[in-house]
Amino acid sequence: EAITVLAGLRWVTLVHQGTEVKLFQVTVHSDSSNTVNMFNSLRVLSPYNPILINSADLLLQFNIELRVVHIPGSENSVTNTLSQNNLELTYSLHPGLKVFNMETPQTTMGELEK
């Protein structure tokens, strides 16, 4: 799920590119305590460093204030219905929700060196 947070941050920067907003406040609800801990402590095992470094770069570059909060999986109906590819149920549970396709970010060391 950490890579999904990074993908979301990249999406925010693309959608709001060129706007006059001085601070973007982004809240992510995750049922993964590992992901929540990663973004709240800024400490991870080395294989996850590229995700955290890419995320931190975006936070600093685009002045994003990120909150990652835990939500029990049983209460995370959006994620559950999306993971089952059940858009009809997703929209019925959350009218007005907008769902976008996103590419999975590549977080290789080569990309970090660019």
XYZ file of N, CA and C in Angstrom:
342
model
N 0.806 -1.211 0.000
C 0.000 0.000 0.000
C 0.841 1.265 0.000
N 2.081 1.179 0.417
C 2.939 2.367 0.427
C 3.124 2.917 -0.983
N 3.221 2.032 -1.949
C 3.389 2.479 -3.335
C 2.120 3.188 -3.819
N 0.975 2.811 -3.264
C -0.279 3.472 -3.604
C -0.301 4.892 -3.055
N 0.254 5.081 -1.868
C 0.354 6.438 -1.314
C 1.224 7.298 -2.228
N 2.353 6.754 -2.661
C 3.225 7.479 -3.589
C 2.489 7.793 -4.890
N 1.753 6.836 -5.419
C 0.984 7.072 -6.651
C -0.034 8.187 -6.438
N -0.670 8.193 -5.283
C -1.632 9.250 -4.967
C -0.982 10.621 -4.891
N 0.200 10.678 -4.289
C 0.924 11.950 -4.223
C 1.288 12.442 -5.619
N 1.728 11.532 -6.464
C 2.063 11.924 -7.845
C 0.830 12.423 -8.579
N -0.301 11.781 -8.342
C -1.552 12.196 -8.979
C -1.915 13.611 -8.536
N -1.810 13.881 -7.237
C -2.127 15.212 -6.715
C -1.263 16.267 -7.391
N 0.020 15.970 -7.553
C 0.913 16.957 -8.167
C 0.586 17.180 -9.638
N 0.161 16.137 -10.333
C -0.189 16.285 -11.752
C -1.492 17.047 -11.936
N -2.488 16.711 -11.133
C -3.801 17.334 -11.269
C -3.755 18.814 -10.904
N -2.955 19.155 -9.915
C -2.924 20.531 -9.426
C -1.714 21.318 -9.913
N -1.039 20.786 -10.917
C 0.142 21.459 -11.455
C -0.242 22.834 -11.999
N 0.497 23.848 -11.579
C 0.245 25.197 -12.061
C -0.819 25.959 -11.300
N -1.428 25.370 -10.272
C -2.432 26.095 -9.498
C -1.736 26.996 -8.486
N -2.498 27.898 -7.930
C -1.956 28.885 -6.991
C -2.027 28.415 -5.538
N -2.371 27.173 -5.299
C -2.510 26.678 -3.929
C -1.142 26.686 -3.257
N -1.084 27.251 -2.043
C 0.187 27.346 -1.332
C 0.487 26.087 -0.523
N -0.547 25.367 -0.117
C -0.366 24.161 0.679
C -1.424 23.142 0.280
N -0.989 21.950 -0.055
C -1.917 20.857 -0.334
C -1.997 19.999 0.913
N -3.192 19.782 1.408
C -3.387 18.892 2.546
C -3.986 17.599 2.017
N -3.267 16.503 2.222
C -3.682 15.200 1.715
C -3.796 14.247 2.894
N -4.938 13.579 2.997
C -5.134 12.559 4.022
C -5.388 11.234 3.334
N -4.659 10.221 3.761
C -4.804 8.870 3.228
C -5.269 7.974 4.363
N -6.323 7.211 4.109
C -6.782 6.206 5.065
C -6.273 4.858 4.588
N -5.598 4.134 5.475
C -5.016 2.849 5.097
C -5.288 1.823 6.181
N -5.591 0.601 5.743
C -5.751 -0.474 6.723
C -4.436 -1.212 6.953
N -3.357 -0.697 6.397
C -2.028 -1.285 6.568
C -1.266 -0.503 7.636
N -1.100 -1.107 8.799
C -0.368 -0.413 9.863
C 1.083 -0.172 9.458
N 1.653 -1.044 8.619
C 3.018 -0.820 8.137
C 3.115 0.472 7.330
N 2.138 0.700 6.460
C 2.131 1.921 5.655
C 1.938 3.147 6.535
N 1.018 3.063 7.475
C 0.779 4.181 8.393
C 2.059 4.503 9.164
N 2.697 3.478 9.712
C 3.932 3.684 10.481
C 5.050 4.249 9.614
N 5.142 3.772 8.387
C 6.190 4.231 7.472
C 6.115 5.738 7.260
N 4.923 6.236 6.966
C 4.781 7.652 6.648
C 4.731 8.535 7.890
N 4.370 7.977 9.026
C 4.345 8.774 10.249
C 5.701 8.832 10.944
N 6.509 7.786 10.792
C 7.822 7.757 11.445
C 8.960 8.148 10.499
N 8.705 8.041 9.194
C 9.722 8.257 8.156
C 10.897 7.300 8.316
N 10.603 6.103 8.826
C 11.625 5.055 8.958
C 11.093 3.780 8.330
N 11.939 3.156 7.505
C 11.546 1.919 6.834
C 12.752 1.012 6.672
N 12.466 -0.228 6.328
C 13.538 -1.141 5.945
C 14.082 -0.679 4.598
N 15.336 -0.947 4.342
C 16.000 -0.401 3.152
C 15.293 -0.679 1.824
N 14.627 -1.829 1.623
C 13.953 -2.006 0.327
C 12.845 -0.976 0.069
N 12.338 -0.357 1.138
C 11.250 0.613 0.994
C 11.754 2.056 0.943
N 13.055 2.252 1.099
C 13.611 3.606 1.059
C 13.254 4.372 -0.211
N 13.325 3.764 -1.409
C 12.975 4.531 -2.616
C 11.550 5.085 -2.586
N 10.612 4.327 -2.030
C 9.226 4.814 -1.938
C 9.170 6.029 -1.021
N 9.821 5.911 0.127
C 9.797 7.000 1.101
C 10.543 8.229 0.580
N 11.670 8.026 -0.066
C 12.445 9.147 -0.606
C 11.670 9.860 -1.714
N 11.066 9.100 -2.628
C 10.248 9.707 -3.690
C 9.093 10.494 -3.087
N 8.453 9.925 -2.075
C 7.330 10.602 -1.420
C 7.789 11.890 -0.753
N 8.896 11.825 -0.015
C 9.421 13.014 0.665
C 9.787 14.102 -0.343
N 10.362 13.713 -1.463
C 10.692 14.683 -2.516
C 9.442 15.425 -2.985
N 8.357 14.683 -3.213
C 7.110 15.313 -3.664
C 6.524 16.218 -2.588
N 6.565 15.760 -1.330
C 6.030 16.565 -0.230
C 6.746 17.910 -0.147
N 8.056 17.878 -0.275
C 8.842 19.108 -0.191
C 8.685 19.983 -1.432
N 8.745 19.361 -2.596
C 8.695 20.114 -3.852
C 7.363 20.815 -4.057
N 6.269 20.165 -3.665
C 4.938 20.711 -3.945
C 4.221 21.206 -2.692
N 4.945 21.292 -1.568
C 4.378 21.794 -0.319
C 3.100 21.033 0.061
N 3.244 19.725 0.174
C 2.122 18.850 0.526
C 2.236 18.472 1.994
N 1.142 18.640 2.707
C 1.050 18.190 4.094
C 0.306 16.856 4.072
N 1.005 15.787 4.397
C 0.448 14.433 4.289
C 0.122 13.873 5.663
N -1.078 13.328 5.781
C -1.481 12.565 6.965
C -1.882 11.180 6.484
N -1.306 10.163 7.091
C -1.692 8.784 6.794
C -2.246 8.212 8.088
N -3.530 7.879 8.065
C -4.203 7.409 9.276
C -4.702 5.985 9.080
N -4.739 5.255 10.177
C -5.173 3.858 10.123
C -6.693 3.774 10.174
N -7.221 2.897 9.360
C -8.639 2.563 9.383
C -8.716 1.042 9.326
N -9.484 0.428 10.225
C -9.581 -1.037 10.179
C -10.095 -1.510 8.820
N -9.563 -2.615 8.351
C -9.953 -3.157 7.052
C -11.450 -3.347 6.916
N -12.104 -3.744 8.006
C -13.555 -3.970 7.958
C -14.328 -2.677 7.717
N -13.721 -1.534 8.020
C -14.375 -0.238 7.824
C -13.923 0.454 6.538
N -12.999 -0.154 5.828
C -12.423 0.457 4.631
C -13.173 -0.023 3.392
N -14.436 0.376 3.291
C -15.305 -0.157 2.242
C -14.858 0.245 0.841
N -14.271 1.426 0.686
C -13.819 1.842 -0.645
C -12.751 0.885 -1.151
N -11.740 0.657 -0.331
C -10.657 -0.247 -0.734
C -11.180 -1.643 -0.997
N -12.046 -2.121 -0.124
C -12.565 -3.478 -0.284
C -13.330 -3.642 -1.592
N -14.189 -2.691 -1.918
C -14.975 -2.829 -3.150
C -14.122 -2.593 -4.391
N -13.153 -1.680 -4.303
C -12.267 -1.457 -5.450
C -11.379 -2.665 -5.711
N -10.876 -3.288 -4.639
C -10.008 -4.456 -4.829
C -10.776 -5.626 -5.428
N -12.094 -5.627 -5.259
C -12.934 -6.664 -5.863
C -13.417 -6.240 -7.248
N -12.936 -5.081 -7.722
C -13.325 -4.525 -9.019
C -14.841 -4.373 -9.132
N -15.461 -3.953 -8.030
C -16.904 -3.803 -7.976
C -17.249 -2.312 -7.914
N -17.105 -1.629 -9.048
C -17.344 -0.188 -9.081
C -18.793 0.172 -8.787
N -19.709 -0.675 -9.217
C -21.124 -0.392 -8.969
C -21.393 -0.300 -7.469
N -20.871 -1.257 -6.706
C -21.048 -1.235 -5.253
C -20.292 -0.058 -4.634
N -19.101 0.218 -5.139
C -18.317 1.349 -4.630
C -19.114 2.640 -4.745
N -19.679 2.890 -5.921
C -20.440 4.119 -6.138
C -21.744 4.136 -5.347
N -22.349 2.974 -5.133
C -23.585 2.961 -4.346
C -23.297 3.245 -2.872
N -22.140 2.808 -2.380
C -21.769 3.073 -0.986
C -21.268 4.497 -0.787
N -20.688 5.065 -1.835
C -20.079 6.392 -1.736
C -20.458 7.240 -2.945
N -21.715 7.717 -2.992
C -22.143 8.543 -4.121
C -21.237 9.775 -4.256
N -20.916 10.102 -5.472
C -20.072 11.259 -5.724
C -18.583 10.961 -5.704
N -18.216 9.748 -5.324
C -16.807 9.365 -5.312
C -16.273 9.355 -6.737
N -15.074 9.870 -6.917
C -14.427 9.840 -8.228
C -13.281 8.847 -8.166
N -13.234 7.942 -9.119
C -12.192 6.920 -9.182
C -11.387 7.156 -10.452
N -10.069 7.185 -10.302
C -9.177 7.422 -11.432
C -8.204 6.261 -11.562
N -7.827 5.954 -12.784
C -6.768 4.971 -13.012
C -5.429 5.670 -12.839
N -4.507 4.980 -12.187
C -3.168 5.535 -11.999
C -2.144 4.478 -12.364
N -1.026 4.941 -12.889
C 0.077 4.026 -13.158
C 0.860 3.813 -11.876
N 1.351 2.593 -11.694
C 2.184 2.308 -10.538
C 3.531 2.985 -10.721
N 3.946 3.800 -9.742
C 5.242 4.478 -9.873
C 6.395 3.490 -9.859
N 7.404 3.777 -10.652
C 8.641 3.005 -10.614
C 9.556 3.694 -9.612
N 10.063 2.938 -8.664
C 10.900 3.542 -7.624
C 12.253 2.857 -7.578
N 12.914 2.814 -8.704
C 14.232 2.185 -8.751
C 15.288 3.202 -8.370
N 16.429 2.738 -7.964
C 17.517 3.642 -7.621
C 17.912 4.495 -8.820
N 17.824 3.948 -10.021
C 18.147 4.715 -11.216
C 17.272 5.941 -11.355
N 15.995 5.791 -11.033
C 15.091 6.928 -11.120
C 15.444 7.973 -10.072
N 15.858 7.519 -8.894
C 16.193 8.457 -7.834
C 17.416 9.295 -8.176
N 18.287 8.764 -9.008
C 19.514 9.473 -9.349
C 19.301 10.514 -10.433
N 18.118 10.549 -11.065
C 17.843 11.512 -12.140
C 17.745 12.923 -11.596
